[in-house]
mmCIF file of C-alpha atoms in Angstrom:
data_model
loop_
_atom_site.group_PDB
_atom_site.id
_atom_site.type_symbol
_atom_site.label_atom_id
_atom_site.label_comp_id
_atom_site.label_asym_id
_atom_site.label_seq_id
_atom_site.Cartn_x
_atom_site.Cartn_y
_atom_site.Cartn_z
ATOM 1 C CA MET A 1 35.174 3.718 8.740
ATOM 2 C CA ASP A 2 35.147 7.158 7.119
ATOM 3 C CA SER A 3 31.909 8.928 8.124
ATOM 4 C CA PRO A 4 30.205 12.113 6.907
ATOM 5 C CA SER A 5 29.772 15.081 9.223
ATOM 6 C CA THR A 6 26.793 16.577 7.345
ATOM 7 C CA VAL A 7 24.123 14.635 5.452
ATOM 8 C CA VAL A 8 21.285 15.987 3.311
ATOM 9 C CA ILE A 9 18.193 13.746 3.153
ATOM 10 C CA CYS A 10 15.609 14.429 0.459
ATOM 11 C CA GLY A 11 12.312 12.734 1.233
ATOM 12 C CA ALA A 12 13.047 12.488 4.957
ATOM 13 C CA ARG A 13 9.391 11.995 5.909
ATOM 14 C CA GLY A 14 9.184 8.480 4.461
ATOM 15 C CA TYR A 15 9.992 5.322 6.389
ATOM 16 C CA ILE A 16 13.577 4.969 5.170
ATOM 17 C CA GLY A 17 14.214 8.709 5.443
ATOM 18 C CA GLN A 18 12.978 8.838 9.033
ATOM 19 C CA TYR A 19 15.139 5.874 9.982
ATOM 20 C CA LEU A 20 18.242 7.368 8.375
ATOM 21 C CA ARG A 21 17.680 10.723 10.033
ATOM 22 C CA ARG A 22 17.396 9.154 13.487
ATOM 23 C CA SER A 23 20.434 6.989 12.836
ATOM 24 C CA TYR A 24 22.624 9.903 11.722
ATOM 25 C CA GLU A 25 21.514 12.232 14.501
ATOM 26 C CA GLN A 26 22.118 9.572 17.156
ATOM 27 C CA ARG A 27 25.697 9.371 15.871
ATOM 28 C CA GLY A 28 26.170 13.140 16.108
ATOM 29 C CA ILE A 29 25.974 13.684 12.337
ATOM 30 C CA ARG A 30 24.256 16.897 11.248
ATOM 31 C CA VAL A 31 21.190 16.321 9.051
ATOM 32 C CA ARG A 32 19.647 18.807 6.647
ATOM 33 C CA THR A 33 16.395 18.005 4.877
ATOM 34 C CA VAL A 34 14.758 18.796 1.555
ATOM 35 C CA GLY A 35 11.020 18.353 1.097
ATOM 36 C CA ARG A 36 7.716 20.019 0.365
ATOM 37 C CA GLY A 37 6.836 21.190 3.869
ATOM 38 C CA ALA A 38 7.836 24.261 5.863
ATOM 39 C CA THR A 39 9.700 22.108 8.390
ATOM 40 C CA SER A 40 12.331 21.174 5.769
ATOM 41 C CA ASP A 41 15.590 23.104 5.540
ATOM 42 C CA ALA A 42 14.910 23.641 1.830
ATOM 43 C CA THR A 43 11.947 23.076 -0.481
ATOM 44 C CA TRP A 44 11.945 21.757 -4.046
ATOM 45 C CA SER A 45 10.505 25.034 -5.354
ATOM 46 C CA ASP A 46 13.415 27.130 -4.011
ATOM 47 C CA HIS A 47 16.503 26.588 -6.164
ATOM 48 C CA ARG A 48 18.709 28.972 -4.179
ATOM 49 C CA GLY A 49 17.679 27.414 -0.875
ATOM 50 C CA LEU A 50 18.388 23.960 -2.280
ATOM 51 C CA VAL A 51 21.863 25.047 -3.369
ATOM 52 C CA GLU A 52 22.595 26.455 0.099
ATOM 53 C CA VAL A 53 21.512 23.232 1.828
ATOM 54 C CA LEU A 54 23.651 21.083 -0.491
ATOM 55 C CA ASP A 55 26.716 23.312 -0.351
ATOM 56 C CA GLY A 56 29.337 21.843 1.973
ATOM 57 C CA ALA A 57 27.402 18.672 2.767
ATOM 58 C CA ASP A 58 29.368 15.424 2.663
ATOM 59 C CA LEU A 59 26.574 13.079 1.603
ATOM 60 C CA VAL A 60 23.254 13.577 -0.198
ATOM 61 C CA VAL A 61 20.599 10.831 -0.037
ATOM 62 C CA ASN A 62 17.568 11.368 -2.282
ATOM 63 C CA LEU A 63 14.567 9.193 -1.424
ATOM 64 C CA ALA A 64 11.845 11.480 -2.784
ATOM 65 C CA GLY A 65 9.030 9.838 -4.726
ATOM 66 C CA ARG A 66 5.375 8.879 -4.404
ATOM 67 C CA SER A 67 4.586 5.382 -3.115
ATOM 68 C CA VAL A 68 4.055 2.744 -5.811
ATOM 69 C CA SER A 69 1.461 0.955 -3.673
ATOM 70 C CA CYS A 70 -1.536 2.160 -5.703
ATOM 71 C CA ARG A 71 -3.390 1.408 -8.932
ATOM 72 C CA TYR A 72 -1.366 2.487 -11.954
ATOM 73 C CA SER A 73 -4.040 4.764 -13.394
ATOM 74 C CA LYS A 74 -2.795 7.475 -15.752
ATOM 75 C CA SER A 75 -2.978 10.073 -12.993
ATOM 76 C CA ASN A 76 -1.170 7.901 -10.442
ATOM 77 C CA ALA A 77 1.403 6.754 -12.996
ATOM 78 C CA ASP A 78 2.147 10.369 -13.936
ATOM 79 C CA ASP A 79 2.580 11.261 -10.249
ATOM 80 C CA ILE A 80 4.857 8.276 -9.595
ATOM 81 C CA LEU A 81 7.093 9.196 -12.523
ATOM 82 C CA SER A 82 7.130 12.967 -12.085
ATOM 83 C CA SER A 83 7.701 12.820 -8.318
ATOM 84 C CA ARG A 84 10.958 10.977 -9.009
ATOM 85 C CA ILE A 85 12.146 12.624 -12.215
ATOM 86 C CA GLN A 86 11.407 16.227 -11.301
ATOM 87 C CA THR A 87 12.973 16.093 -7.849
ATOM 88 C CA THR A 88 16.067 14.323 -9.163
ATOM 89 C CA ALA A 89 16.379 16.894 -11.970
ATOM 90 C CA GLN A 90 16.058 19.771 -9.480
ATOM 91 C CA LEU A 91 18.686 18.156 -7.295
ATOM 92 C CA GLY A 92 21.031 17.797 -10.266
ATOM 93 C CA ARG A 93 20.615 21.451 -11.267
ATOM 94 C CA ALA A 94 21.280 22.578 -7.708
ATOM 95 C CA MET A 95 24.277 20.244 -7.399
ATOM 96 C CA ALA A 96 25.834 21.931 -10.439
ATOM 97 C CA ASP A 97 25.678 25.320 -8.681
ATOM 98 C CA VAL A 98 27.193 24.483 -5.285
ATOM 99 C CA GLN A 99 30.603 25.827 -4.368
ATOM 100 C CA GLN A 100 31.687 22.780 -2.332
ATOM 101 C CA VAL A 101 30.376 19.614 -3.996
ATOM 102 C CA PRO A 102 29.287 16.702 -1.750
ATOM 103 C CA ALA A 103 31.509 13.628 -1.766
ATOM 104 C CA LEU A 104 28.631 11.319 -2.707
ATOM 105 C CA TRP A 105 25.126 11.602 -4.147
ATOM 106 C CA VAL A 106 23.015 8.517 -3.421
ATOM 107 C CA ASN A 107 19.742 8.420 -5.335
ATOM 108 C CA ALA A 108 17.079 5.841 -4.603
ATOM 109 C CA SER A 109 16.172 3.392 -7.353
ATOM 110 C CA THR A 110 14.632 -0.065 -7.256
ATOM 111 C CA GLY A 111 15.565 -3.695 -7.772
ATOM 112 C CA THR A 112 12.368 -4.086 -9.772
ATOM 113 C CA ILE A 113 14.306 -2.597 -12.704
ATOM 114 C CA TYR A 114 15.333 -6.187 -13.537
ATOM 115 C CA ARG A 115 13.154 -8.667 -15.400
ATOM 116 C CA ASP A 116 10.927 -11.204 -13.694
ATOM 117 C CA ALA A 117 13.660 -13.698 -12.761
ATOM 118 C CA ARG A 118 13.163 -17.292 -11.713
ATOM 119 C CA ASP A 119 16.217 -18.826 -13.368
ATOM 120 C CA ARG A 120 19.060 -16.805 -11.850
ATOM 121 C CA ALA A 121 19.904 -13.785 -9.700
ATOM 122 C CA MET A 122 20.342 -10.352 -11.286
ATOM 123 C CA ASP A 123 23.542 -8.524 -10.364
ATOM 124 C CA GLU A 124 24.720 -5.094 -11.500
ATOM 125 C CA ARG A 125 26.956 -6.419 -14.297
ATOM 126 C CA THR A 126 24.916 -9.212 -15.863
ATOM 127 C CA GLY A 127 21.394 -8.445 -14.706
ATOM 128 C CA GLU A 128 18.835 -8.093 -17.487
ATOM 129 C CA ILE A 129 16.630 -5.004 -17.443
ATOM 130 C CA GLY A 130 12.928 -5.824 -17.642
ATOM 131 C CA ALA A 131 9.974 -4.145 -19.346
ATOM 132 C CA GLY A 132 6.797 -2.423 -18.229
ATOM 133 C CA PHE A 133 5.790 0.682 -16.319
ATOM 134 C CA SER A 134 7.782 0.050 -13.116
ATOM 135 C CA VAL A 135 10.938 -0.662 -15.099
ATOM 136 C CA GLU A 136 10.557 2.478 -17.217
ATOM 137 C CA VAL A 137 10.143 4.551 -14.066
ATOM 138 C CA ALA A 138 13.360 3.090 -12.645
ATOM 139 C CA ARG A 139 15.308 3.606 -15.872
ATOM 140 C CA SER A 140 14.147 7.212 -16.214
ATOM 141 C CA TRP A 141 14.909 7.868 -12.549
ATOM 142 C CA GLU A 142 18.475 6.601 -12.843
ATOM 143 C CA ARG A 143 19.073 8.301 -16.182
ATOM 144 C CA GLU A 144 18.034 11.669 -14.709
ATOM 145 C CA MET A 145 20.677 11.366 -12.012
ATOM 146 C CA PHE A 146 23.519 10.048 -14.148
ATOM 147 C CA ASP A 147 22.900 12.662 -16.858
ATOM 148 C CA ALA A 148 23.009 15.571 -14.401
ATOM 149 C CA ASP A 149 25.736 18.105 -15.170
ATOM 150 C CA ALA A 150 27.536 17.901 -11.832
ATOM 151 C CA THR A 151 30.996 16.741 -10.764
ATOM 152 C CA VAL A 152 29.952 14.411 -7.969
ATOM 153 C CA ARG A 153 30.276 10.669 -7.362
ATOM 154 C CA ARG A 154 26.867 9.068 -7.901
ATOM 155 C CA VAL A 155 25.242 5.808 -6.820
ATOM 156 C CA ALA A 156 21.802 4.558 -7.867
ATOM 157 C CA LEU A 157 20.573 2.567 -4.867
ATOM 158 C CA ARG A 158 18.612 -0.341 -6.367
ATOM 159 C CA LEU A 159 16.626 -1.197 -3.270
ATOM 160 C CA SER A 160 14.870 -4.497 -2.805
ATOM 161 C CA ILE A 161 11.914 -4.749 -0.412
ATOM 162 C CA VAL A 162 12.931 -3.117 2.853
ATOM 163 C CA LEU A 163 11.847 -4.795 6.083
ATOM 164 C CA GLY A 164 11.799 -3.086 9.434
ATOM 165 C CA ALA A 165 9.767 -2.256 12.513
ATOM 166 C CA GLY A 166 7.531 0.766 12.259
ATOM 167 C CA GLY A 167 7.004 1.236 8.518
ATOM 168 C CA GLY A 168 4.810 -0.179 5.819
ATOM 169 C CA ALA A 169 4.051 -0.223 2.093
ATOM 170 C CA ILE A 170 3.087 -3.856 1.551
ATOM 171 C CA ASN A 171 1.380 -4.427 4.877
ATOM 172 C CA PRO A 172 -1.456 -6.246 3.029
ATOM 173 C CA VAL A 173 0.912 -9.253 2.862
ATOM 174 C CA ILE A 174 1.183 -9.251 6.626
ATOM 175 C CA ASN A 175 -2.512 -8.569 7.120
ATOM 176 C CA LEU A 176 -3.415 -11.581 4.965
ATOM 177 C CA ALA A 177 -1.333 -13.826 7.215
ATOM 178 C CA ARG A 178 -2.951 -12.364 10.324
ATOM 179 C CA VAL A 179 -6.449 -13.257 9.110
ATOM 180 C CA GLY A 180 -5.542 -16.767 7.997
ATOM 181 C CA LEU A 181 -4.618 -16.152 4.348
ATOM 182 C CA GLY A 182 -0.904 -16.535 4.932
ATOM 183 C CA GLY A 183 -0.246 -19.219 2.353
ATOM 184 C CA ARG A 184 1.675 -18.859 -0.883
ATOM 185 C CA MET A 185 0.678 -16.122 -3.333
ATOM 186 C CA GLY A 186 0.186 -17.284 -6.894
ATOM 187 C CA ASP A 187 2.330 -20.370 -7.401
ATOM 188 C CA GLY A 188 4.608 -19.275 -4.559
ATOM 189 C CA ARG A 189 7.765 -19.775 -6.627
ATOM 190 C CA GLN A 190 8.417 -16.095 -7.314
ATOM 191 C CA MET A 191 11.578 -14.862 -5.604
ATOM 192 C CA PHE A 192 11.384 -12.320 -2.810
ATOM 193 C CA SER A 193 14.517 -10.192 -2.516
ATOM 194 C CA TRP A 194 14.609 -8.119 0.640
ATOM 195 C CA VAL A 195 16.883 -6.179 2.988
ATOM 196 C CA HIS A 196 16.573 -5.070 6.608
ATOM 197 C CA ILE A 197 16.419 -1.305 7.208
ATOM 198 C CA VAL A 198 19.521 -1.563 9.420
ATOM 199 C CA ASP A 199 21.483 -2.894 6.450
ATOM 200 C CA VAL A 200 20.190 -0.129 4.174
ATOM 201 C CA ALA A 201 21.768 2.437 6.492
ATOM 202 C CA ARG A 202 24.942 0.368 6.834
ATOM 203 C CA ALA A 203 25.177 -0.043 3.050
ATOM 204 C CA ILE A 204 25.053 3.741 2.558
ATOM 205 C CA ASP A 205 27.850 4.117 5.128
ATOM 206 C CA HIS A 206 29.823 1.479 3.224
ATOM 207 C CA LEU A 207 29.333 3.271 -0.091
ATOM 208 C CA TYR A 208 30.403 6.582 1.402
ATOM 209 C CA ALA A 209 33.600 5.053 2.771
ATOM 210 C CA HIS A 210 34.447 3.175 -0.458
ATOM 211 C CA LYS A 211 35.220 6.033 -2.802
ATOM 212 C CA ASP A 212 35.866 3.730 -5.761
ATOM 213 C CA ILE A 213 32.212 2.658 -5.974
ATOM 214 C CA SER A 214 29.817 4.454 -8.305
ATOM 215 C CA GLY A 215 26.939 3.564 -10.619
ATOM 216 C CA PRO A 216 24.083 1.149 -9.844
ATOM 217 C CA VAL A 217 24.320 -0.772 -6.561
ATOM 218 C CA ASN A 218 21.894 -3.534 -5.583
ATOM 219 C CA VAL A 219 20.809 -3.442 -1.956
ATOM 220 C CA ALA A 220 19.423 -6.878 -1.106
ATOM 221 C CA THR A 221 20.437 -9.724 1.155
ATOM 222 C CA PRO A 222 22.413 -12.510 -0.557
ATOM 223 C CA PHE A 223 19.762 -14.925 0.764
ATOM 224 C CA PRO A 224 16.396 -14.216 -0.882
ATOM 225 C CA VAL A 225 13.490 -16.594 -0.420
ATOM 226 C CA THR A 226 10.575 -17.750 -2.517
ATOM 227 C CA ASN A 227 7.154 -16.302 -1.784
ATOM 228 C CA ASP A 228 6.173 -19.667 -0.312
ATOM 229 C CA GLU A 229 9.144 -19.553 2.078
ATOM 230 C CA LEU A 230 8.386 -15.913 2.917
ATOM 231 C CA MET A 231 4.824 -16.657 3.926
ATOM 232 C CA LYS A 232 5.887 -19.655 6.024
ATOM 233 C CA LYS A 233 8.366 -17.511 7.956
ATOM 234 C CA VAL A 234 5.835 -14.703 8.378
ATOM 235 C CA ARG A 235 3.340 -17.222 9.792
ATOM 236 C CA VAL A 236 5.952 -18.477 12.243
ATOM 237 C CA ALA A 237 6.769 -14.921 13.334
ATOM 238 C CA LEU A 238 3.056 -14.209 13.823
ATOM 239 C CA GLY A 239 2.448 -17.504 15.612
ATOM 240 C CA ARG A 240 0.151 -18.831 12.874
ATOM 241 C CA SER A 241 0.439 -22.539 12.088
ATOM 242 C CA HIS A 242 -1.593 -22.475 8.865
ATOM 243 C CA GLY A 243 -2.433 -20.091 6.079
ATOM 244 C CA ALA A 244 -4.681 -20.495 3.057
ATOM 245 C CA PRO A 245 -2.998 -19.850 -0.315
ATOM 246 C CA THR A 246 -4.092 -16.931 -2.490
ATOM 247 C CA PRO A 247 -4.280 -17.815 -6.208
ATOM 248 C CA ALA A 248 -3.095 -15.289 -8.775
ATOM 249 C CA TRP A 249 -6.616 -14.585 -10.074
ATOM 250 C CA LEU A 250 -7.787 -13.693 -6.570
ATOM 251 C CA LEU A 251 -4.768 -11.449 -6.031
ATOM 252 C CA GLN A 252 -5.565 -9.663 -9.287
ATOM 253 C CA PHE A 253 -9.141 -9.148 -8.143
ATOM 254 C CA GLY A 254 -8.201 -8.177 -4.601
ATOM 255 C CA ALA A 255 -5.602 -5.696 -5.815
ATOM 256 C CA ARG A 256 -8.324 -3.827 -7.652
ATOM 257 C CA VAL A 257 -10.475 -3.757 -4.533
ATOM 258 C CA ILE A 258 -7.714 -2.317 -2.299
ATOM 259 C CA ARG A 259 -6.458 -0.086 -5.143
ATOM 260 C CA THR A 260 -2.977 -1.484 -5.625
ATOM 261 C CA GLU A 261 -1.150 -3.691 -8.164
ATOM 262 C CA ALA A 262 -0.801 -7.469 -7.906
ATOM 263 C CA GLU A 263 2.640 -7.093 -9.529
ATOM 264 C CA LEU A 264 3.952 -5.988 -6.138
ATOM 265 C CA VAL A 265 3.700 -9.572 -4.866
ATOM 266 C CA LEU A 266 3.554 -11.671 -8.057
ATOM 267 C CA LYS A 267 6.681 -10.411 -9.825
ATOM 268 C CA SER A 268 9.766 -12.523 -9.140
ATOM 269 C CA ARG A 269 12.455 -10.169 -7.852
ATOM 270 C CA TRP A 270 15.789 -11.995 -7.578
ATOM 271 C CA VAL A 271 18.435 -9.391 -6.881
ATOM 272 C CA ASP A 272 22.087 -10.146 -6.121
ATOM 273 C CA PRO A 273 24.179 -7.563 -4.175
ATOM 274 C CA GLY A 274 27.313 -8.129 -6.241
ATOM 275 C CA VAL A 275 28.922 -4.719 -5.758
ATOM 276 C CA LEU A 276 28.364 -4.701 -2.008
ATOM 277 C CA THR A 277 29.573 -8.227 -1.302
ATOM 278 C CA GLU A 278 32.572 -7.972 -3.633
ATOM 279 C CA SER A 279 33.670 -4.793 -1.835
ATOM 280 C CA GLY A 280 33.554 -6.535 1.548
ATOM 281 C CA PHE A 281 30.145 -5.543 2.900
ATOM 282 C CA CYS A 282 28.703 -7.923 5.506
ATOM 283 C CA PHE A 283 24.982 -7.934 6.255
ATOM 284 C CA GLU A 284 23.877 -7.707 9.870
ATOM 285 C CA TYR A 285 20.607 -9.426 8.948
ATOM 286 C CA PRO A 286 21.385 -11.829 6.103
ATOM 287 C CA GLU A 287 18.650 -14.379 6.888
ATOM 288 C CA LEU A 288 14.925 -13.664 6.838
ATOM 289 C CA ALA A 289 14.135 -15.560 10.049
ATOM 290 C CA CYS A 290 16.447 -13.423 12.186
ATOM 291 C CA ALA A 291 15.203 -10.244 10.508
ATOM 292 C CA LEU A 292 11.570 -11.122 11.238
ATOM 293 C CA GLU A 293 12.419 -12.041 14.818
ATOM 294 C CA GLU A 294 14.051 -8.635 15.345
ATOM 295 C CA ILE A 295 11.075 -6.855 13.799
ATOM 296 C CA ALA A 296 8.574 -8.807 15.904
ATOM 297 C CA ARG A 297 10.514 -7.951 19.086
ATOM 298 C CA ASN A 298 10.489 -4.239 18.287
ATOM 299 C CA THR A 299 6.969 -3.839 16.914
ATOM 300 C CA PRO A 300 3.895 -3.609 19.182
ATOM 301 C CA ARG A 301 1.446 -6.536 19.123
ATOM 302 C CA GLY A 302 3.527 -8.592 16.723
ATOM 303 C CA LEU A 303 2.888 -6.497 13.627
ATOM 304 C CA LEU A 304 5.494 -6.901 10.901
ATOM 305 C CA PRO A 305 5.590 -3.678 8.855
ATOM 306 C CA VAL A 306 7.616 -3.516 5.654
ATOM 307 C CA ALA A 307 8.427 -0.925 3.030
ATOM 308 C CA LEU A 308 8.686 -1.509 -0.688
ATOM 309 C CA GLY A 309 11.807 -0.486 -2.556
#
């Protein structure tokens, strides 16, 4: 498979960014980083430095953006939106000024851009865009990248919920199971689309090698589960035989207490990886049971961290 020799990761301090950086460096691929700290090779406030870091790179992966695991107050909502739009806009302006344009610009997006779906899976061609704050953030995020004045192949990576050892943005789901509240959430029929972190990295490799692919790409296993199935498999992985269900009203109340949004677990995300599967991509972890087993083996004390895409 065609591989890059130099990769730029924006937002390399997050869970996915850290994993990608380790993965590339272990393969002998040079990694440059863009972020807010002094340890980055370029910062968002330095246009010239950003141009220099991008120039001559083969692949750019932008993951920058504040976590959505919080209450959507006006202040938090503004930060969530601006942290994605502004960094993507700065990246686009810098991309327009480089001498040697990267072969591929991958910008993070989210599978939550689709409507609450319980009737069918949402693929890139026929999926129906939803409504609400999270959807508007995703649409604005993608639009900022695709409207950038730069001659570079672009992919919006519509990530589903990313599972893997060592990270965590919806750890409350796991914590509930650990204390005996590992039953279904709400009615339990909402779909849970997910992907293992290993397959996120492999999907980016696949997209880099397949130069005919551009536009939105769903990154989710072809085998999603319902919330009820999810919680059963989590209980098995944790060695818990029973778990009390959590009704929607209690989730709404509890979300306020822990300062997050119940939407993160109540919305039905049913995402189909049409572009990936049709172009020949094969998932290393297609089934949730084997993914959870791998995570449990590689996480101390049986914790099962996850990250939300």
